[in-house]
Tab-separated table of C-alpha atoms in Angstrom:
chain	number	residue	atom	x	y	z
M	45	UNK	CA	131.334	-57.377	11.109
M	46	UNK	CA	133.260	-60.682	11.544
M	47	UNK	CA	130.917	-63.287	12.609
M	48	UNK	CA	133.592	-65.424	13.873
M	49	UNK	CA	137.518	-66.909	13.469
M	50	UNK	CA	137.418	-70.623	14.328
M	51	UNK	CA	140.768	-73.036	14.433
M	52	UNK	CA	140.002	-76.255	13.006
M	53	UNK	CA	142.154	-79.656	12.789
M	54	UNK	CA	141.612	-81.254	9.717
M	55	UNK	CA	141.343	-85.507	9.144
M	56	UNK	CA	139.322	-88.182	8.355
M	57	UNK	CA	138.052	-91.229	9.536
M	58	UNK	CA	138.221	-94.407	7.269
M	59	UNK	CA	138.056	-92.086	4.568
M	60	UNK	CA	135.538	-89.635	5.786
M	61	UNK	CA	135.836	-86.382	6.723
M	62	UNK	CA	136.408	-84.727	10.279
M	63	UNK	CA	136.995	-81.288	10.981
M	64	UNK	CA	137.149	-80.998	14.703
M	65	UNK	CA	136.746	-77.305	15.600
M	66	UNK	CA	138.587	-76.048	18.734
M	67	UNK	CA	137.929	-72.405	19.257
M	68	UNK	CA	135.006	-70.225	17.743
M	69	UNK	CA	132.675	-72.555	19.927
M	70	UNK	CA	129.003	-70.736	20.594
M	71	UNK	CA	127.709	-70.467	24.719
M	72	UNK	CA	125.242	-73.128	24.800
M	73	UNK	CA	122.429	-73.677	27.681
M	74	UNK	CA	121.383	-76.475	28.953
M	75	UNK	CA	122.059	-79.170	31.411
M	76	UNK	CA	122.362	-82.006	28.735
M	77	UNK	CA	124.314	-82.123	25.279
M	78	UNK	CA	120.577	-82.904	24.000
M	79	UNK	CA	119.337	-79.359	25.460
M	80	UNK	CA	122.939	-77.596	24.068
M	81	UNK	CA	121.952	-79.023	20.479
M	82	UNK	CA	118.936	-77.538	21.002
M	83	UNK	CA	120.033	-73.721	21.839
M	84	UNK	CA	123.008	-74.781	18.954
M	85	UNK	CA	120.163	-75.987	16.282
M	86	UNK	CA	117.772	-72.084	17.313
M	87	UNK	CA	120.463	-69.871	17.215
M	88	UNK	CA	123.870	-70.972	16.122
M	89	UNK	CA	123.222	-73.443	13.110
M	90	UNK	CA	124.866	-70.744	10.606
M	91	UNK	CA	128.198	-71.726	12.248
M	92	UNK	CA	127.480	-75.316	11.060
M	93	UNK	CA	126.541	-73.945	7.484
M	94	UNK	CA	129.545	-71.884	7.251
M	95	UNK	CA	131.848	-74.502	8.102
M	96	UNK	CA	130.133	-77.668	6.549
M	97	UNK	CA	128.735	-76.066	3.208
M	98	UNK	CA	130.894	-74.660	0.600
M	99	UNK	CA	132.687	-72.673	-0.258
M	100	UNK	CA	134.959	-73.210	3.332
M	101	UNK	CA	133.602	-77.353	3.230
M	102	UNK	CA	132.267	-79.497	0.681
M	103	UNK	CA	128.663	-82.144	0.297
M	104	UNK	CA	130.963	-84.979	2.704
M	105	UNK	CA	132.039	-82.107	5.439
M	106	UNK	CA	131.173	-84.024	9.139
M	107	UNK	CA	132.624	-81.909	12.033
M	108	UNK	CA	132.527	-81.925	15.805
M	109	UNK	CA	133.080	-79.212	18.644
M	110	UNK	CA	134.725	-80.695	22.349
M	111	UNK	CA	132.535	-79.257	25.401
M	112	UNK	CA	133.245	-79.684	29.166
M	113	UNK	CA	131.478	-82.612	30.555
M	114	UNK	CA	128.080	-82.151	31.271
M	115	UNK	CA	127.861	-85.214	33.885
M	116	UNK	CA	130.028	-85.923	36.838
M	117	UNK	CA	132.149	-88.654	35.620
M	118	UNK	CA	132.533	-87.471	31.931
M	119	UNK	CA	135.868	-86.777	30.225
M	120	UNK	CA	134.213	-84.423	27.275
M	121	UNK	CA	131.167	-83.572	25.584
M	122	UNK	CA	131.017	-83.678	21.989
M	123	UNK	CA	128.795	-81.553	19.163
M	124	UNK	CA	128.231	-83.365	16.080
M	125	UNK	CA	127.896	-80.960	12.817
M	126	UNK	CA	127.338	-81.864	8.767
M	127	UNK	CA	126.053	-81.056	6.138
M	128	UNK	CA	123.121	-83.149	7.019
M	129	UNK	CA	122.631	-81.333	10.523
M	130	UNK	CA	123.425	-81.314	14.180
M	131	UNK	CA	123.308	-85.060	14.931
M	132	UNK	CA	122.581	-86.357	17.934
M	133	UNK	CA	125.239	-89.292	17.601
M	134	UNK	CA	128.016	-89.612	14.912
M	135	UNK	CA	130.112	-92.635	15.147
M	136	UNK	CA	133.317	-92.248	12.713
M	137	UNK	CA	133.229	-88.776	13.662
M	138	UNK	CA	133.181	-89.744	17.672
M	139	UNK	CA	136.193	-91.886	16.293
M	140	UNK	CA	137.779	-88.869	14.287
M	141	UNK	CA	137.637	-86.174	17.219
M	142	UNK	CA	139.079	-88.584	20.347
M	143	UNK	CA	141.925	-88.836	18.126
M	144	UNK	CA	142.673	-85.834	17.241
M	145	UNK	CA	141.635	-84.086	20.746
M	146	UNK	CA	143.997	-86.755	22.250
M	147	UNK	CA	147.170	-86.545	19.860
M	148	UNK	CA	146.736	-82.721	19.981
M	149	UNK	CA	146.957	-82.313	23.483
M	150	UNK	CA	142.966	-81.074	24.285
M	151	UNK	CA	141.996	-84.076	26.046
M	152	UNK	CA	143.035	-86.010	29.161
M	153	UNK	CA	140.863	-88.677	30.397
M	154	UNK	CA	140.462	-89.525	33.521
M	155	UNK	CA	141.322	-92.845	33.441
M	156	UNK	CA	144.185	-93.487	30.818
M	157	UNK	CA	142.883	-95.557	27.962
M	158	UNK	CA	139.131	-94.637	28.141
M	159	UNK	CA	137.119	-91.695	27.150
M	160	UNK	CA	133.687	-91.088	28.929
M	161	UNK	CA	131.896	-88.949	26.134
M	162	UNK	CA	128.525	-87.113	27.178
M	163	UNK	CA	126.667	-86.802	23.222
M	164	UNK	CA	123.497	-85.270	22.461
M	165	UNK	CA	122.137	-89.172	22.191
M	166	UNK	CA	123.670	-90.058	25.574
M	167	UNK	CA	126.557	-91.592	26.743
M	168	UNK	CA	129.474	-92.772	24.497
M	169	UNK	CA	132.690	-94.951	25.664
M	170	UNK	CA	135.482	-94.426	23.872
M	171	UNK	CA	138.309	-97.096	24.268
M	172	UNK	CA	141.482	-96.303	22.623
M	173	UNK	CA	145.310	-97.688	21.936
M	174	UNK	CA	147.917	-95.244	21.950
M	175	UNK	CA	151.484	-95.976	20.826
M	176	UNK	CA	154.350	-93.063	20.393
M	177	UNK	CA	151.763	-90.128	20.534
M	178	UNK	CA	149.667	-91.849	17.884
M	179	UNK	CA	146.099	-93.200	18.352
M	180	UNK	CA	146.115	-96.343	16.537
M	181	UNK	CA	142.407	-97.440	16.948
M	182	UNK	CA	139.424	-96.183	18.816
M	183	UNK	CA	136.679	-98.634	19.926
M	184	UNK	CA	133.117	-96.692	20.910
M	185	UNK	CA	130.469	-98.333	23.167
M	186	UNK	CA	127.541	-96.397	21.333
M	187	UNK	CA	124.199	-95.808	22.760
M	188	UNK	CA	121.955	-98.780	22.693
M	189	UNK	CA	120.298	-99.274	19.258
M	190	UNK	CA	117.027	-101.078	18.099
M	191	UNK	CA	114.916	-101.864	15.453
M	192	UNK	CA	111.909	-98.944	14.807
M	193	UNK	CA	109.744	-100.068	12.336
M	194	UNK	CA	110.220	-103.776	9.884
M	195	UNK	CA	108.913	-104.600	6.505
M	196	UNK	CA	107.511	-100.772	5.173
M	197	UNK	CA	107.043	-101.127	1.535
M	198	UNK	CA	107.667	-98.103	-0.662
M	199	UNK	CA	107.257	-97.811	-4.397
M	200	UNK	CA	110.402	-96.359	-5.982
M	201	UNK	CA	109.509	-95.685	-9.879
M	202	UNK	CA	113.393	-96.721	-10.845
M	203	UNK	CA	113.066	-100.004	-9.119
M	204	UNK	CA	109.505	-100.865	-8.242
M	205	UNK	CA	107.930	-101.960	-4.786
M	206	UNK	CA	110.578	-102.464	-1.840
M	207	UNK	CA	110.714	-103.721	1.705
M	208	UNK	CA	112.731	-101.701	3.861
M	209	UNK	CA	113.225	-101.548	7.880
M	210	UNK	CA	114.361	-98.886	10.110
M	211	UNK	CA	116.845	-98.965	12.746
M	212	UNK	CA	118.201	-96.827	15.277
M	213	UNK	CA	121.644	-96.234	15.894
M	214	UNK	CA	121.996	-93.033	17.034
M	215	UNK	CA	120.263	-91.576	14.253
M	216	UNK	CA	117.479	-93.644	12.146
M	217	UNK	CA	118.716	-95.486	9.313
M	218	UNK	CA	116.117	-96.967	6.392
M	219	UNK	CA	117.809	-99.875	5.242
M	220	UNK	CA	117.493	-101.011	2.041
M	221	UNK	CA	118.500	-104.692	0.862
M	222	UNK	CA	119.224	-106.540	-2.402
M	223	UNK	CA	115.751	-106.995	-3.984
M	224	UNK	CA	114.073	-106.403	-7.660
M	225	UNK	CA	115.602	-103.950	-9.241
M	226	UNK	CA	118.185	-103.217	-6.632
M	227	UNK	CA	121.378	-105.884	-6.946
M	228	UNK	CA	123.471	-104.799	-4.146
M	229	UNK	CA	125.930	-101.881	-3.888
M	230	UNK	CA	128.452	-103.843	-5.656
M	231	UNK	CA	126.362	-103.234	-9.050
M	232	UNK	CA	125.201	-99.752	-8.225
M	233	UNK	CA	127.675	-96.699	-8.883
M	234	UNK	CA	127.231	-93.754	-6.391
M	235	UNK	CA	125.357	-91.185	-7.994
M	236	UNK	CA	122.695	-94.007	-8.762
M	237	UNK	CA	122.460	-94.551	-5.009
M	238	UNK	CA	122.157	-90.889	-4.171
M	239	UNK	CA	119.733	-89.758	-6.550
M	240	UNK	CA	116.992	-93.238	-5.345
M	241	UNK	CA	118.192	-92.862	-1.521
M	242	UNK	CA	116.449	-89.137	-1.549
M	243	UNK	CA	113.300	-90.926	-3.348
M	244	UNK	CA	112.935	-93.615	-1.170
M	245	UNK	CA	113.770	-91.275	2.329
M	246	UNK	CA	110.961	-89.014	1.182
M	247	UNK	CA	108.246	-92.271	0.432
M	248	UNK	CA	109.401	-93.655	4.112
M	249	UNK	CA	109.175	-90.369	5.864
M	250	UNK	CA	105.959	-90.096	4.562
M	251	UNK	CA	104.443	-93.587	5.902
M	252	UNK	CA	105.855	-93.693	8.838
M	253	UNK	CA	107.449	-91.913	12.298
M	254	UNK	CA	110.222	-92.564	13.620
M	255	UNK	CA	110.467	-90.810	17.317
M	256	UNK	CA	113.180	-92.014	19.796
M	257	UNK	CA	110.725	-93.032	22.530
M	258	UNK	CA	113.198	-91.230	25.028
M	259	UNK	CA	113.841	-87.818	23.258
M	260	UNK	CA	111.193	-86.999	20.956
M	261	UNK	CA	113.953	-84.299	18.972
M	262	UNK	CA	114.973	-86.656	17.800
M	263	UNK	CA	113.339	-87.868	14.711
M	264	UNK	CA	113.036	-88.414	11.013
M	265	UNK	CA	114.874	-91.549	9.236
M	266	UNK	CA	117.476	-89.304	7.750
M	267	UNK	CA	119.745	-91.441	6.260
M	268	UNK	CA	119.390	-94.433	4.218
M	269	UNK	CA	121.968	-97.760	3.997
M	270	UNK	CA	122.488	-99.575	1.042
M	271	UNK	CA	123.668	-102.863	1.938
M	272	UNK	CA	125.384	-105.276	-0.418
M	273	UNK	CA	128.339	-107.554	-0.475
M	274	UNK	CA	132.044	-106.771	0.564
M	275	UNK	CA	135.066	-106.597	-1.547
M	276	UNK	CA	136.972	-108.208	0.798
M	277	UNK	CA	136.471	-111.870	1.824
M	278	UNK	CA	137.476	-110.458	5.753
M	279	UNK	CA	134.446	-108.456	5.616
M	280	UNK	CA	130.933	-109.683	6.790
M	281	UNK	CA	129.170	-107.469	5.075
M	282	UNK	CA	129.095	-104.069	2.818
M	283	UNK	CA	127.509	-100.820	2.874
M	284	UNK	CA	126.866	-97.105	1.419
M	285	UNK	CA	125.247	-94.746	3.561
M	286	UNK	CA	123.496	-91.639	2.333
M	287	UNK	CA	123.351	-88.848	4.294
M	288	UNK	CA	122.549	-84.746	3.516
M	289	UNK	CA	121.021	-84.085	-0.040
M	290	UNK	CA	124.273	-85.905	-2.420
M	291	UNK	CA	126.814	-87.728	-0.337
M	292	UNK	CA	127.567	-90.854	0.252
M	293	UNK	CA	129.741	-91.872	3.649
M	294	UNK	CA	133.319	-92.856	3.033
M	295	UNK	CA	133.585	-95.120	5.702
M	296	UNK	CA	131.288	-97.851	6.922
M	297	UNK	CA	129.646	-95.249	9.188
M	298	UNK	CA	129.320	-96.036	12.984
M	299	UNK	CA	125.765	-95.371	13.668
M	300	UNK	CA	124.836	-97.211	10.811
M	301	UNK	CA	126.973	-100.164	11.504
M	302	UNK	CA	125.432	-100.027	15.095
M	303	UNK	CA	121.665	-99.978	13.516
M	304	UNK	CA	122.702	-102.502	10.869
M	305	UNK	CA	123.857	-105.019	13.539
M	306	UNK	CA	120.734	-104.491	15.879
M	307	UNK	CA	118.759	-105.177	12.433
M	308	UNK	CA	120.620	-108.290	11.863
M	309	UNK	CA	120.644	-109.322	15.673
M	310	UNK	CA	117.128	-108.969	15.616
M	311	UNK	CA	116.481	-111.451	12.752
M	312	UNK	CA	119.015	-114.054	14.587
M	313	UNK	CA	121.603	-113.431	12.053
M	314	UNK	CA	124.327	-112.407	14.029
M	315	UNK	CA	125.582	-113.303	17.553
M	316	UNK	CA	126.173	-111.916	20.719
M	317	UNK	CA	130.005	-110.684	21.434
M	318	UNK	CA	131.064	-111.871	17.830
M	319	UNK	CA	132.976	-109.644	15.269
M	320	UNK	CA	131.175	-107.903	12.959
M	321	UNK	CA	133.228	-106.282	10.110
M	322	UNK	CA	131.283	-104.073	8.100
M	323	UNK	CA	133.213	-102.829	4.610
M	324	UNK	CA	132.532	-98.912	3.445
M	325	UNK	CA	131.656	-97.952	-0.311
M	326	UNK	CA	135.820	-97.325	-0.688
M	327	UNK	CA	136.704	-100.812	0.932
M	328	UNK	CA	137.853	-99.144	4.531
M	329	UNK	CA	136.493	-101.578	7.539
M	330	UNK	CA	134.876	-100.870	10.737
M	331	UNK	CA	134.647	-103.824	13.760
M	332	UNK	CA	131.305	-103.737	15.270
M	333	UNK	CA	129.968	-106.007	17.875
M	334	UNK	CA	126.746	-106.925	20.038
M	335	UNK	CA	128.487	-106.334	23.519
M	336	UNK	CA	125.352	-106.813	25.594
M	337	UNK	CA	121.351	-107.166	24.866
M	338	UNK	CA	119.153	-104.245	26.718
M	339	UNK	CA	116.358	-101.953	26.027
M	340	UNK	CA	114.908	-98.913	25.206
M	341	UNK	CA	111.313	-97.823	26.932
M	342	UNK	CA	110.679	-101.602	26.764
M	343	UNK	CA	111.777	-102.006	22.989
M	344	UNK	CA	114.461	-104.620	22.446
M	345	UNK	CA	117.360	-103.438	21.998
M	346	UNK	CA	121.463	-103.587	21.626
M	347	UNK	CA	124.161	-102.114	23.523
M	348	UNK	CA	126.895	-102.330	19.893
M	349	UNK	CA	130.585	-101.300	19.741
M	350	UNK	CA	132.390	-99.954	16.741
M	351	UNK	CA	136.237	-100.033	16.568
M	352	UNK	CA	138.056	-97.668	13.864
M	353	UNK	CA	141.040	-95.444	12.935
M	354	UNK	CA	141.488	-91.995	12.123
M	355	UNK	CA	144.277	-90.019	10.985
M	356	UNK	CA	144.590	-86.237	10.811
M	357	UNK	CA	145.880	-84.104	7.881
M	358	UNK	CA	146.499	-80.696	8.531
M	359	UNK	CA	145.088	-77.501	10.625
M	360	UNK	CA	143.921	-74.474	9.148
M	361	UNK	CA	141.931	-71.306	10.586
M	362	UNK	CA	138.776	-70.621	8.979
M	363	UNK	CA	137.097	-66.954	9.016
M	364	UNK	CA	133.503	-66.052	8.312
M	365	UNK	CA	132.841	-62.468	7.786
M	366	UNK	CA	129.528	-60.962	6.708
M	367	UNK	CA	130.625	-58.949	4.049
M	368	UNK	CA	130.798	-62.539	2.121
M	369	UNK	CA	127.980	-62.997	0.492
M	370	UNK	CA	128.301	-66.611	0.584
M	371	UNK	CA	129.619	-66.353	4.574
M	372	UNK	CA	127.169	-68.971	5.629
M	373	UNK	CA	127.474	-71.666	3.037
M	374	UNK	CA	125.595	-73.028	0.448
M	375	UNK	CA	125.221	-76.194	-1.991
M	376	UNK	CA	124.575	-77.038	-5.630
M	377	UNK	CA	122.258	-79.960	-6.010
């Protein structure tokens, strides 16, 4: 029995992956994006398997599926799959999907220029330039972000005690600074960084919770930033996010950027409405800023913006049929 045929276009964002998928998409309840990823996560999560996981994706694979608006002034909804999960918020592949829903002809905002974006973590402006059919930049106004928990102390066995915070910025990042052992990303190769990240996720998972105090599914520090300094003297700063169980983001990740800066904004190291350029693993650049200062259930808290590119590299239509035994994905760790 064929499970399902879905037509994907293919790109990436600052070197990241995006496969936006535009048919194949499941009949989700719910009056929110947060209740859809719900009924998506109980019943449909082998369509994010199949199409994130090899043999049909690869450890990197980030994807997205465009839903009708689920509020009254809303352009589009999106659904955020990888081969970490459904996420409730993913910021360079928010960037990845306006442009390729908007160059391919699947979106039309409202209001020319803007994108109102309902996401399972709430609601997402998208500000974009468009020149000759081509999206040359896309700047997101990303749900408010804060700082969850400060100074946790774990005991990696590869490089002794740390002290590590956790932000939120649309999912919660653990972020892990030059210290000891640890030089800086600039001294660390990648698999280094993958194999401690899982180590020191596990030790902070176990100390502490971290519950958005607004929607309690959503929860767990899943990914963990690796900060360090920038190859380019433009840049402000340098990261390498882990994410899933062996990669490491391409580009300087949006949600982390938008955690980093509430980190940093928290510790009066960066100011209000100033540029932020935050460098990727590969050298690629997002620009974030602090556009305003609010809060979240009485925590303190940022409203950031991340501006990016994306460009898209082909289309392809992607079949998964139960008579594969490997129809729903899997990985080698």
């Amino acid at each position: 029995m064929n499970r399902g045929t879905f037509f994907c276009i293919d790109g990436h964002t600052c070197g990241n992956p995006v496969r936006l998928v535009t048919s194949g998409h499941p009949n989700l309840r719910g009056a929110t994006m947060a209740d859809k990823r719900q009924h998506f996560l109980s019943e449909f999560d082998w369509i994010r398997t199949a199409l994130m996981f090899e043999p049909r994706g690869h450890d990197m694979m980030s994807g997205a599926f465009l839903y009708p608006p689920c509020s009254d002034d809303g352009d589009i909804s999106i659904l955020f799959i990888e081969t970490s999960g459904c996420l409730p918020m993913c910021g360079h592949g928010t960037i990845g999907t306006v442009t390729f829903a908007l160059e391919h002809g699947l979106l039309t905002p409202k209001e020319p220029g803007l994108v109102k974006i309902d996401t399972p973590a709430g609601r997402v402006d998208a500000r974009y330039e468009l020149h000759q059919g081509k999206v040359k930049s896309v700047q997101l106004i990303n749900v408010p972000a804060f700082v969850a928990h400060t100074n946790v102390q774990v005991d990696i066995e590869e490089l002794g005690m740390l002290t590590v915070d956790i932000a939120y910025g649309g999912n919660f990042y653990i972020i892990v600074e030059p210290q000891g052992k640890f030089k800086g990303i600039e001294h660390t190769d990648a698999d280094t960084l993958i194999r401690l990240a899982r180590d020191i996720r596990d030790a902070v998972n176990e100390q502490v919770d971290c519950i958005h105090p607004e929607n309690p599914n959503v929860f767990g520090a899943t990914h963990v930033l690796w900060t360090g300094n920038s190859k380019s003297p433009k840049a402000h700063a340098a990261n390498a996010v882990f994410y899933g169980d062996k990669a490491i983001d391409r580009s300087p990740c949006g949600t982390g950027t938008s955690a980093r800066m509430a980190q940093l904004f928290s510790k009066g190291q960066l100011e209000l409405q100033k540029d932020f350029i935050h460098e990727s693993y590969i050298g690629s650049q997002f620009i974030g800023r602090v556009e305003a200062v609010t809060e979240v259930a009485g925590k303190a808290a940022i409203r950031p913006s991340i501006q990016g590119w994306a460009v898209s590299t082909g289309t392809n239509c992607i079949t998964v049929d139960d008579d594969d035994p490997y129809a729903f994905g899997f990985q080698v760790i």
